[in-house]
JSON list of C-alpha atoms in Angstrom, two decimals:
[
{"chain": "A", "resi": 299, "resn": "UNK", "atom": "CA", "xyz": [78.36, 80.60, 78.64]},
{"chain": "A", "resi": 300, "resn": "UNK", "atom": "CA", "xyz": [75.46, 82.99, 77.18]},
{"chain": "A", "resi": 301, "resn": "UNK", "atom": "CA", "xyz": [72.89, 79.95, 77.70]},
{"chain": "A", "resi": 302, "resn": "UNK", "atom": "CA", "xyz": [74.69, 79.18, 81.27]},
{"chain": "A", "resi": 303, "resn": "UNK", "atom": "CA", "xyz": [73.76, 83.22, 81.95]},
{"chain": "A", "resi": 304, "resn": "UNK", "atom": "CA", "xyz": [70.34, 83.06, 80.63]},
{"chain": "A", "resi": 305, "resn": "UNK", "atom": "CA", "xyz": [69.86, 80.21, 83.30]},
{"chain": "A", "resi": 306, "resn": "UNK", "atom": "CA", "xyz": [70.84, 81.88, 85.97]},
{"chain": "A", "resi": 307, "resn": "UNK", "atom": "CA", "xyz": [71.50, 85.71, 85.21]},
{"chain": "A", "resi": 308, "resn": "UNK", "atom": "CA", "xyz": [73.32, 87.84, 87.12]},
{"chain": "A", "resi": 309, "resn": "UNK", "atom": "CA", "xyz": [74.31, 85.11, 89.41]},
{"chain": "A", "resi": 310, "resn": "UNK", "atom": "CA", "xyz": [77.35, 85.92, 92.05]},
{"chain": "A", "resi": 311, "resn": "UNK", "atom": "CA", "xyz": [79.80, 83.27, 90.32]},
{"chain": "A", "resi": 312, "resn": "UNK", "atom": "CA", "xyz": [78.77, 83.90, 86.84]},
{"chain": "A", "resi": 313, "resn": "UNK", "atom": "CA", "xyz": [82.19, 85.85, 86.10]},
{"chain": "A", "resi": 314, "resn": "UNK", "atom": "CA", "xyz": [84.54, 83.23, 88.13]},
{"chain": "A", "resi": 315, "resn": "UNK", "atom": "CA", "xyz": [82.93, 80.44, 85.77]},
{"chain": "A", "resi": 316, "resn": "UNK", "atom": "CA", "xyz": [83.35, 82.41, 82.77]},
{"chain": "A", "resi": 317, "resn": "UNK", "atom": "CA", "xyz": [87.20, 83.57, 83.38]},
{"chain": "A", "resi": 318, "resn": "UNK", "atom": "CA", "xyz": [88.04, 79.84, 83.72]},
{"chain": "A", "resi": 319, "resn": "UNK", "atom": "CA", "xyz": [86.58, 79.12, 80.47]},
{"chain": "A", "resi": 320, "resn": "UNK", "atom": "CA", "xyz": [88.09, 81.96, 78.48]},
{"chain": "A", "resi": 321, "resn": "UNK", "atom": "CA", "xyz": [91.28, 81.16, 80.59]},
{"chain": "A", "resi": 322, "resn": "UNK", "atom": "CA", "xyz": [91.39, 77.85, 78.55]},
{"chain": "A", "resi": 323, "resn": "UNK", "atom": "CA", "xyz": [92.07, 79.76, 75.59]},
{"chain": "A", "resi": 324, "resn": "UNK", "atom": "CA", "xyz": [95.63, 80.70, 76.45]},
{"chain": "A", "resi": 325, "resn": "UNK", "atom": "CA", "xyz": [96.67, 77.01, 76.58]},
{"chain": "A", "resi": 326, "resn": "UNK", "atom": "CA", "xyz": [95.21, 76.68, 73.13]},
{"chain": "A", "resi": 327, "resn": "UNK", "atom": "CA", "xyz": [97.49, 79.26, 71.78]},
{"chain": "A", "resi": 328, "resn": "UNK", "atom": "CA", "xyz": [100.84, 77.84, 73.67]},
{"chain": "A", "resi": 329, "resn": "UNK", "atom": "CA", "xyz": [100.63, 80.43, 76.60]},
{"chain": "A", "resi": 330, "resn": "UNK", "atom": "CA", "xyz": [101.09, 78.76, 80.05]},
{"chain": "A", "resi": 331, "resn": "UNK", "atom": "CA", "xyz": [99.36, 81.01, 82.79]},
{"chain": "A", "resi": 332, "resn": "UNK", "atom": "CA", "xyz": [100.54, 80.49, 86.62]},
{"chain": "A", "resi": 333, "resn": "UNK", "atom": "CA", "xyz": [98.06, 81.76, 89.11]},
{"chain": "A", "resi": 334, "resn": "UNK", "atom": "CA", "xyz": [99.45, 82.51, 92.58]},
{"chain": "A", "resi": 335, "resn": "UNK", "atom": "CA", "xyz": [96.53, 83.21, 94.99]},
{"chain": "A", "resi": 336, "resn": "UNK", "atom": "CA", "xyz": [97.17, 83.24, 98.78]},
{"chain": "A", "resi": 337, "resn": "UNK", "atom": "CA", "xyz": [94.94, 81.27, 101.23]},
{"chain": "A", "resi": 338, "resn": "UNK", "atom": "CA", "xyz": [93.63, 84.65, 102.60]},
{"chain": "A", "resi": 339, "resn": "UNK", "atom": "CA", "xyz": [92.14, 85.66, 99.55]},
{"chain": "A", "resi": 340, "resn": "UNK", "atom": "CA", "xyz": [91.07, 82.16, 98.29]},
{"chain": "A", "resi": 341, "resn": "UNK", "atom": "CA", "xyz": [89.20, 81.77, 101.57]},
{"chain": "A", "resi": 342, "resn": "UNK", "atom": "CA", "xyz": [88.20, 85.48, 101.99]},
{"chain": "A", "resi": 343, "resn": "UNK", "atom": "CA", "xyz": [86.09, 88.27, 100.95]},
{"chain": "A", "resi": 344, "resn": "UNK", "atom": "CA", "xyz": [84.84, 90.56, 99.65]},
{"chain": "A", "resi": 345, "resn": "UNK", "atom": "CA", "xyz": [87.79, 92.48, 98.23]},
{"chain": "A", "resi": 346, "resn": "UNK", "atom": "CA", "xyz": [88.57, 95.32, 95.91]},
{"chain": "A", "resi": 347, "resn": "UNK", "atom": "CA", "xyz": [90.81, 93.88, 93.17]},
{"chain": "A", "resi": 348, "resn": "UNK", "atom": "CA", "xyz": [92.87, 95.89, 91.16]},
{"chain": "A", "resi": 349, "resn": "UNK", "atom": "CA", "xyz": [94.84, 94.86, 88.01]},
{"chain": "A", "resi": 350, "resn": "UNK", "atom": "CA", "xyz": [97.13, 96.14, 85.26]},
{"chain": "A", "resi": 351, "resn": "UNK", "atom": "CA", "xyz": [95.62, 96.20, 82.00]},
{"chain": "A", "resi": 352, "resn": "UNK", "atom": "CA", "xyz": [97.91, 95.83, 79.20]},
{"chain": "A", "resi": 353, "resn": "UNK", "atom": "CA", "xyz": [95.98, 94.68, 76.09]},
{"chain": "A", "resi": 354, "resn": "UNK", "atom": "CA", "xyz": [93.15, 92.57, 74.75]},
{"chain": "A", "resi": 355, "resn": "UNK", "atom": "CA", "xyz": [94.98, 89.18, 75.45]},
{"chain": "A", "resi": 356, "resn": "UNK", "atom": "CA", "xyz": [93.83, 90.06, 79.41]},
{"chain": "A", "resi": 357, "resn": "UNK", "atom": "CA", "xyz": [90.83, 88.75, 78.55]},
{"chain": "A", "resi": 358, "resn": "UNK", "atom": "CA", "xyz": [91.91, 85.27, 78.28]},
{"chain": "A", "resi": 359, "resn": "UNK", "atom": "CA", "xyz": [94.62, 85.74, 80.83]},
{"chain": "A", "resi": 360, "resn": "UNK", "atom": "CA", "xyz": [93.83, 88.19, 83.70]},
{"chain": "A", "resi": 361, "resn": "UNK", "atom": "CA", "xyz": [90.34, 86.44, 83.97]},
{"chain": "A", "resi": 362, "resn": "UNK", "atom": "CA", "xyz": [91.97, 83.32, 85.30]},
{"chain": "A", "resi": 363, "resn": "UNK", "atom": "CA", "xyz": [92.67, 85.25, 88.76]},
{"chain": "A", "resi": 364, "resn": "UNK", "atom": "CA", "xyz": [88.81, 85.99, 89.22]},
{"chain": "A", "resi": 365, "resn": "UNK", "atom": "CA", "xyz": [87.64, 84.60, 92.43]},
{"chain": "A", "resi": 366, "resn": "UNK", "atom": "CA", "xyz": [84.51, 83.23, 93.64]},
{"chain": "A", "resi": 367, "resn": "UNK", "atom": "CA", "xyz": [81.70, 86.07, 94.03]},
{"chain": "A", "resi": 368, "resn": "UNK", "atom": "CA", "xyz": [83.64, 88.57, 91.99]},
{"chain": "A", "resi": 369, "resn": "UNK", "atom": "CA", "xyz": [82.01, 91.06, 89.48]},
{"chain": "A", "resi": 370, "resn": "UNK", "atom": "CA", "xyz": [83.83, 93.59, 86.99]},
{"chain": "A", "resi": 371, "resn": "UNK", "atom": "CA", "xyz": [83.17, 97.18, 86.61]},
{"chain": "A", "resi": 372, "resn": "UNK", "atom": "CA", "xyz": [83.17, 98.45, 82.80]},
{"chain": "A", "resi": 373, "resn": "UNK", "atom": "CA", "xyz": [81.72, 101.00, 80.29]},
{"chain": "A", "resi": 374, "resn": "UNK", "atom": "CA", "xyz": [78.13, 100.89, 79.60]},
{"chain": "A", "resi": 375, "resn": "UNK", "atom": "CA", "xyz": [78.91, 101.01, 75.87]},
{"chain": "A", "resi": 376, "resn": "UNK", "atom": "CA", "xyz": [80.37, 97.24, 76.17]},
{"chain": "A", "resi": 377, "resn": "UNK", "atom": "CA", "xyz": [76.53, 96.28, 76.23]},
{"chain": "A", "resi": 378, "resn": "UNK", "atom": "CA", "xyz": [76.24, 97.20, 72.15]},
{"chain": "A", "resi": 379, "resn": "UNK", "atom": "CA", "xyz": [79.22, 94.72, 71.16]},
{"chain": "A", "resi": 380, "resn": "UNK", "atom": "CA", "xyz": [77.83, 91.68, 70.14]},
{"chain": "A", "resi": 381, "resn": "UNK", "atom": "CA", "xyz": [77.88, 88.59, 71.79]},
{"chain": "A", "resi": 382, "resn": "UNK", "atom": "CA", "xyz": [80.59, 89.58, 74.22]},
{"chain": "A", "resi": 383, "resn": "UNK", "atom": "CA", "xyz": [78.79, 92.53, 75.40]},
{"chain": "A", "resi": 384, "resn": "UNK", "atom": "CA", "xyz": [75.80, 90.70, 76.02]},
{"chain": "A", "resi": 385, "resn": "UNK", "atom": "CA", "xyz": [77.63, 88.08, 77.93]},
{"chain": "A", "resi": 386, "resn": "UNK", "atom": "CA", "xyz": [79.51, 91.00, 79.75]},
{"chain": "A", "resi": 387, "resn": "UNK", "atom": "CA", "xyz": [75.86, 92.04, 81.16]},
{"chain": "A", "resi": 388, "resn": "UNK", "atom": "CA", "xyz": [74.49, 88.96, 81.88]},
{"chain": "A", "resi": 389, "resn": "UNK", "atom": "CA", "xyz": [77.17, 87.78, 83.70]},
{"chain": "A", "resi": 390, "resn": "UNK", "atom": "CA", "xyz": [76.25, 90.49, 86.49]},
{"chain": "A", "resi": 391, "resn": "UNK", "atom": "CA", "xyz": [78.89, 92.98, 85.90]},
{"chain": "A", "resi": 392, "resn": "UNK", "atom": "CA", "xyz": [78.54, 96.42, 86.70]},
{"chain": "A", "resi": 393, "resn": "UNK", "atom": "CA", "xyz": [78.15, 99.26, 83.95]},
{"chain": "A", "resi": 394, "resn": "UNK", "atom": "CA", "xyz": [79.34, 102.85, 84.32]},
{"chain": "A", "resi": 395, "resn": "UNK", "atom": "CA", "xyz": [78.07, 105.75, 81.78]},
{"chain": "A", "resi": 396, "resn": "UNK", "atom": "CA", "xyz": [81.40, 107.45, 81.68]},
{"chain": "A", "resi": 397, "resn": "UNK", "atom": "CA", "xyz": [80.18, 110.21, 79.48]},
{"chain": "A", "resi": 398, "resn": "UNK", "atom": "CA", "xyz": [77.46, 111.19, 82.02]},
{"chain": "A", "resi": 399, "resn": "UNK", "atom": "CA", "xyz": [79.06, 112.48, 85.40]},
{"chain": "A", "resi": 400, "resn": "UNK", "atom": "CA", "xyz": [76.19, 112.49, 87.27]},
{"chain": "A", "resi": 401, "resn": "UNK", "atom": "CA", "xyz": [75.16, 108.91, 86.43]},
{"chain": "A", "resi": 402, "resn": "UNK", "atom": "CA", "xyz": [78.90, 107.60, 87.03]},
{"chain": "A", "resi": 403, "resn": "UNK", "atom": "CA", "xyz": [78.56, 108.99, 90.53]},
{"chain": "A", "resi": 404, "resn": "UNK", "atom": "CA", "xyz": [75.03, 106.86, 90.78]},
{"chain": "A", "resi": 405, "resn": "UNK", "atom": "CA", "xyz": [76.74, 103.86, 89.42]},
{"chain": "A", "resi": 406, "resn": "UNK", "atom": "CA", "xyz": [79.58, 104.22, 92.14]},
{"chain": "A", "resi": 407, "resn": "UNK", "atom": "CA", "xyz": [77.29, 104.37, 94.77]},
{"chain": "A", "resi": 408, "resn": "UNK", "atom": "CA", "xyz": [75.26, 101.20, 93.34]},
{"chain": "A", "resi": 409, "resn": "UNK", "atom": "CA", "xyz": [78.73, 99.41, 93.26]},
{"chain": "A", "resi": 410, "resn": "UNK", "atom": "CA", "xyz": [79.13, 100.27, 96.96]},
{"chain": "A", "resi": 411, "resn": "UNK", "atom": "CA", "xyz": [75.49, 98.84, 97.74]},
{"chain": "A", "resi": 412, "resn": "UNK", "atom": "CA", "xyz": [76.07, 95.82, 95.74]},
{"chain": "A", "resi": 413, "resn": "UNK", "atom": "CA", "xyz": [79.04, 95.13, 97.76]},
{"chain": "A", "resi": 414, "resn": "UNK", "atom": "CA", "xyz": [77.52, 95.74, 100.92]},
{"chain": "A", "resi": 415, "resn": "UNK", "atom": "CA", "xyz": [74.02, 94.14, 99.93]},
{"chain": "A", "resi": 416, "resn": "UNK", "atom": "CA", "xyz": [75.43, 90.83, 98.42]},
{"chain": "A", "resi": 417, "resn": "UNK", "atom": "CA", "xyz": [79.10, 90.76, 99.62]},
{"chain": "A", "resi": 418, "resn": "UNK", "atom": "CA", "xyz": [80.44, 90.99, 96.37]},
{"chain": "A", "resi": 419, "resn": "UNK", "atom": "CA", "xyz": [84.21, 91.48, 95.41]},
{"chain": "A", "resi": 420, "resn": "UNK", "atom": "CA", "xyz": [84.72, 94.15, 92.21]},
{"chain": "A", "resi": 421, "resn": "UNK", "atom": "CA", "xyz": [87.45, 93.71, 89.91]},
{"chain": "A", "resi": 422, "resn": "UNK", "atom": "CA", "xyz": [89.11, 96.93, 88.32]},
{"chain": "A", "resi": 423, "resn": "UNK", "atom": "CA", "xyz": [91.73, 98.05, 86.06]},
{"chain": "A", "resi": 424, "resn": "UNK", "atom": "CA", "xyz": [92.86, 101.19, 87.44]},
{"chain": "A", "resi": 425, "resn": "UNK", "atom": "CA", "xyz": [94.34, 102.53, 84.59]},
{"chain": "A", "resi": 426, "resn": "UNK", "atom": "CA", "xyz": [91.26, 103.12, 82.67]},
{"chain": "A", "resi": 427, "resn": "UNK", "atom": "CA", "xyz": [92.98, 102.09, 79.24]},
{"chain": "A", "resi": 428, "resn": "UNK", "atom": "CA", "xyz": [95.17, 99.69, 78.22]},
{"chain": "A", "resi": 429, "resn": "UNK", "atom": "CA", "xyz": [99.15, 100.33, 78.68]},
{"chain": "A", "resi": 430, "resn": "UNK", "atom": "CA", "xyz": [100.23, 98.49, 75.19]},
{"chain": "A", "resi": 431, "resn": "UNK", "atom": "CA", "xyz": [103.87, 98.06, 76.21]},
{"chain": "A", "resi": 432, "resn": "UNK", "atom": "CA", "xyz": [103.91, 101.74, 78.12]},
{"chain": "A", "resi": 433, "resn": "UNK", "atom": "CA", "xyz": [104.44, 100.28, 81.23]},
{"chain": "A", "resi": 434, "resn": "UNK", "atom": "CA", "xyz": [102.20, 100.88, 84.46]},
{"chain": "A", "resi": 435, "resn": "UNK", "atom": "CA", "xyz": [100.21, 103.64, 83.62]},
{"chain": "A", "resi": 436, "resn": "UNK", "atom": "CA", "xyz": [99.09, 106.12, 86.64]},
{"chain": "A", "resi": 437, "resn": "UNK", "atom": "CA", "xyz": [95.85, 104.81, 88.52]},
{"chain": "A", "resi": 438, "resn": "UNK", "atom": "CA", "xyz": [92.54, 106.65, 88.93]},
{"chain": "A", "resi": 439, "resn": "UNK", "atom": "CA", "xyz": [91.22, 106.82, 92.07]},
{"chain": "A", "resi": 440, "resn": "UNK", "atom": "CA", "xyz": [87.60, 105.15, 91.67]},
{"chain": "A", "resi": 441, "resn": "UNK", "atom": "CA", "xyz": [88.47, 101.73, 93.03]},
{"chain": "A", "resi": 442, "resn": "UNK", "atom": "CA", "xyz": [90.04, 103.45, 96.04]},
{"chain": "A", "resi": 443, "resn": "UNK", "atom": "CA", "xyz": [87.41, 105.33, 96.91]},
{"chain": "A", "resi": 444, "resn": "UNK", "atom": "CA", "xyz": [85.19, 102.26, 96.65]},
{"chain": "A", "resi": 445, "resn": "UNK", "atom": "CA", "xyz": [87.30, 100.19, 98.96]},
{"chain": "A", "resi": 446, "resn": "UNK", "atom": "CA", "xyz": [87.49, 102.87, 101.47]},
{"chain": "A", "resi": 447, "resn": "UNK", "atom": "CA", "xyz": [83.66, 103.59, 101.31]},
{"chain": "A", "resi": 448, "resn": "UNK", "atom": "CA", "xyz": [82.63, 99.81, 101.77]},
{"chain": "A", "resi": 449, "resn": "UNK", "atom": "CA", "xyz": [85.55, 99.25, 104.57]},
{"chain": "A", "resi": 450, "resn": "UNK", "atom": "CA", "xyz": [86.86, 96.21, 102.22]},
{"chain": "A", "resi": 451, "resn": "UNK", "atom": "CA", "xyz": [90.25, 95.58, 101.39]},
{"chain": "A", "resi": 452, "resn": "UNK", "atom": "CA", "xyz": [92.85, 95.72, 98.28]},
{"chain": "A", "resi": 453, "resn": "UNK", "atom": "CA", "xyz": [93.80, 92.78, 96.71]},
{"chain": "A", "resi": 454, "resn": "UNK", "atom": "CA", "xyz": [96.39, 93.52, 93.93]},
{"chain": "A", "resi": 455, "resn": "UNK", "atom": "CA", "xyz": [96.47, 91.57, 90.71]},
{"chain": "A", "resi": 456, "resn": "UNK", "atom": "CA", "xyz": [100.20, 92.03, 89.22]},
{"chain": "A", "resi": 457, "resn": "UNK", "atom": "CA", "xyz": [100.88, 90.26, 85.85]},
{"chain": "A", "resi": 458, "resn": "UNK", "atom": "CA", "xyz": [104.04, 89.79, 83.98]},
{"chain": "A", "resi": 459, "resn": "UNK", "atom": "CA", "xyz": [104.75, 91.63, 80.73]},
{"chain": "A", "resi": 460, "resn": "UNK", "atom": "CA", "xyz": [102.44, 90.65, 77.96]},
{"chain": "A", "resi": 461, "resn": "UNK", "atom": "CA", "xyz": [103.28, 93.25, 75.26]},
{"chain": "A", "resi": 462, "resn": "UNK", "atom": "CA", "xyz": [104.20, 91.44, 71.91]},
{"chain": "A", "resi": 463, "resn": "UNK", "atom": "CA", "xyz": [104.60, 87.99, 73.51]},
{"chain": "A", "resi": 464, "resn": "UNK", "atom": "CA", "xyz": [102.05, 86.13, 71.85]},
{"chain": "A", "resi": 465, "resn": "UNK", "atom": "CA", "xyz": [102.52, 85.13, 68.38]},
{"chain": "A", "resi": 466, "resn": "UNK", "atom": "CA", "xyz": [99.68, 83.23, 67.14]},
{"chain": "A", "resi": 467, "resn": "UNK", "atom": "CA", "xyz": [101.99, 81.03, 64.38]},
{"chain": "A", "resi": 468, "resn": "UNK", "atom": "CA", "xyz": [103.81, 79.33, 67.14]},
{"chain": "A", "resi": 469, "resn": "UNK", "atom": "CA", "xyz": [103.20, 76.56, 69.56]},
{"chain": "A", "resi": 470, "resn": "UNK", "atom": "CA", "xyz": [105.09, 78.12, 72.39]},
{"chain": "A", "resi": 471, "resn": "UNK", "atom": "CA", "xyz": [104.47, 81.47, 73.67]},
{"chain": "A", "resi": 472, "resn": "UNK", "atom": "CA", "xyz": [106.20, 81.34, 76.93]},
{"chain": "A", "resi": 473, "resn": "UNK", "atom": "CA", "xyz": [104.96, 81.54, 80.33]},
{"chain": "A", "resi": 474, "resn": "UNK", "atom": "CA", "xyz": [102.86, 84.39, 81.93]},
{"chain": "A", "resi": 475, "resn": "UNK", "atom": "CA", "xyz": [102.87, 85.01, 85.98]},
{"chain": "A", "resi": 476, "resn": "UNK", "atom": "CA", "xyz": [99.84, 86.24, 87.84]},
{"chain": "A", "resi": 477, "resn": "UNK", "atom": "CA", "xyz": [100.19, 86.97, 91.60]},
{"chain": "A", "resi": 478, "resn": "UNK", "atom": "CA", "xyz": [97.70, 88.38, 93.93]},
{"chain": "A", "resi": 479, "resn": "UNK", "atom": "CA", "xyz": [98.65, 90.01, 96.83]},
{"chain": "A", "resi": 480, "resn": "UNK", "atom": "CA", "xyz": [97.73, 89.37, 100.43]},
{"chain": "A", "resi": 481, "resn": "UNK", "atom": "CA", "xyz": [94.75, 91.73, 101.32]},
{"chain": "A", "resi": 482, "resn": "UNK", "atom": "CA", "xyz": [95.71, 95.61, 102.03]},
{"chain": "A", "resi": 483, "resn": "UNK", "atom": "CA", "xyz": [93.59, 97.62, 104.46]},
{"chain": "A", "resi": 484, "resn": "UNK", "atom": "CA", "xyz": [93.00, 100.82, 103.05]},
{"chain": "A", "resi": 485, "resn": "UNK", "atom": "CA", "xyz": [92.04, 102.85, 105.78]},
{"chain": "A", "resi": 486, "resn": "UNK", "atom": "CA", "xyz": [91.23, 106.87, 105.60]},
{"chain": "A", "resi": 487, "resn": "UNK", "atom": "CA", "xyz": [94.81, 107.83, 107.23]},
{"chain": "A", "resi": 488, "resn": "UNK", "atom": "CA", "xyz": [95.48, 108.50, 103.34]},
{"chain": "A", "resi": 489, "resn": "UNK", "atom": "CA", "xyz": [92.79, 109.85, 100.77]},
{"chain": "A", "resi": 490, "resn": "UNK", "atom": "CA", "xyz": [92.23, 107.90, 97.56]},
{"chain": "A", "resi": 491, "resn": "UNK", "atom": "CA", "xyz": [94.73, 109.69, 95.57]},
{"chain": "A", "resi": 492, "resn": "UNK", "atom": "CA", "xyz": [97.37, 108.68, 98.03]},
{"chain": "A", "resi": 493, "resn": "UNK", "atom": "CA", "xyz": [96.48, 105.26, 98.14]},
{"chain": "A", "resi": 494, "resn": "UNK", "atom": "CA", "xyz": [96.26, 104.72, 94.31]},
{"chain": "A", "resi": 495, "resn": "UNK", "atom": "CA", "xyz": [99.90, 106.11, 93.89]},
{"chain": "A", "resi": 496, "resn": "UNK", "atom": "CA", "xyz": [101.03, 103.64, 97.09]},
{"chain": "A", "resi": 497, "resn": "UNK", "atom": "CA", "xyz": [99.37, 100.83, 95.62]},
{"chain": "A", "resi": 498, "resn": "UNK", "atom": "CA", "xyz": [100.44, 101.43, 91.90]},
{"chain": "A", "resi": 499, "resn": "UNK", "atom": "CA", "xyz": [104.36, 102.12, 92.97]},
{"chain": "A", "resi": 500, "resn": "UNK", "atom": "CA", "xyz": [103.85, 98.50, 94.94]},
{"chain": "A", "resi": 501, "resn": "UNK", "atom": "CA", "xyz": [102.49, 96.73, 91.69]},
{"chain": "A", "resi": 502, "resn": "UNK", "atom": "CA", "xyz": [105.36, 98.27, 89.64]},
{"chain": "A", "resi": 503, "resn": "UNK", "atom": "CA", "xyz": [107.93, 96.76, 91.45]},
{"chain": "A", "resi": 504, "resn": "UNK", "atom": "CA", "xyz": [105.92, 93.60, 91.72]},
{"chain": "A", "resi": 505, "resn": "UNK", "atom": "CA", "xyz": [105.65, 93.45, 88.10]},
{"chain": "A", "resi": 506, "resn": "UNK", "atom": "CA", "xyz": [109.50, 94.24, 87.28]},
{"chain": "A", "resi": 507, "resn": "UNK", "atom": "CA", "xyz": [110.18, 90.89, 89.59]},
{"chain": "A", "resi": 508, "resn": "UNK", "atom": "CA", "xyz": [107.36, 88.81, 87.98]},
{"chain": "A", "resi": 509, "resn": "UNK", "atom": "CA", "xyz": [109.28, 89.67, 84.55]},
{"chain": "A", "resi": 510, "resn": "UNK", "atom": "CA", "xyz": [112.39, 88.48, 85.84]},
{"chain": "A", "resi": 511, "resn": "UNK", "atom": "CA", "xyz": [111.21, 85.47, 86.75]},
{"chain": "A", "resi": 512, "resn": "UNK", "atom": "CA", "xyz": [109.40, 84.76, 83.50]},
{"chain": "A", "resi": 513, "resn": "UNK", "atom": "CA", "xyz": [112.78, 85.34, 82.11]},
{"chain": "A", "resi": 514, "resn": "UNK", "atom": "CA", "xyz": [114.44, 82.77, 84.03]},
{"chain": "A", "resi": 515, "resn": "UNK", "atom": "CA", "xyz": [111.81, 80.24, 83.48]},
{"chain": "A", "resi": 516, "resn": "UNK", "atom": "CA", "xyz": [111.64, 80.56, 79.99]},
{"chain": "A", "resi": 517, "resn": "UNK", "atom": "CA", "xyz": [115.37, 80.66, 79.50]},
{"chain": "A", "resi": 518, "resn": "UNK", "atom": "CA", "xyz": [115.25, 77.03, 81.40]},
{"chain": "A", "resi": 519, "resn": "UNK", "atom": "CA", "xyz": [113.05, 75.42, 78.90]}
]
């Protein structure tokens, strides 16, 4: 993957390709991931994707929801992680310096500019950290401010429970469901904080439904 990124650094579809490669690991550890993508998302864009962030296994599960033309937004410090950090940077993802509020604002504007100039989609984990079994945490407003600024819709990426689901010493780790919503137009009748709560509450309900579906699927096996 690094060789691919060296040949075509910052290509608009690097993240999409890498997501499929990482996603293959889920099958290797006995986890069946099913991703539902509506046609409006598969054939449209750009979008602002918002997903729940559970633990480090998201790297091999949620990545399967990545669509063509999408990049992620992450901490600048990721660059210093050998191999993974280099790959994250070369893939064309956007890096934010969270320790410097001025630079973070500049990066927010750069994100907006890249969406407008290159017609890119962006992928956010608006909780800002891994939930680790604590349920869906409250959302930060950055993704929603960007969606309003670029006048592009939000797509919710809801993933069923992954906390303590995977055990590497067994062949079958069950099913994981990922659902991408129909695009939601984020107008300016509500501010970013209100939209963050609205989307959060909708995703919380959806995740509960997915968890029930997983229980039914795994009980039949």
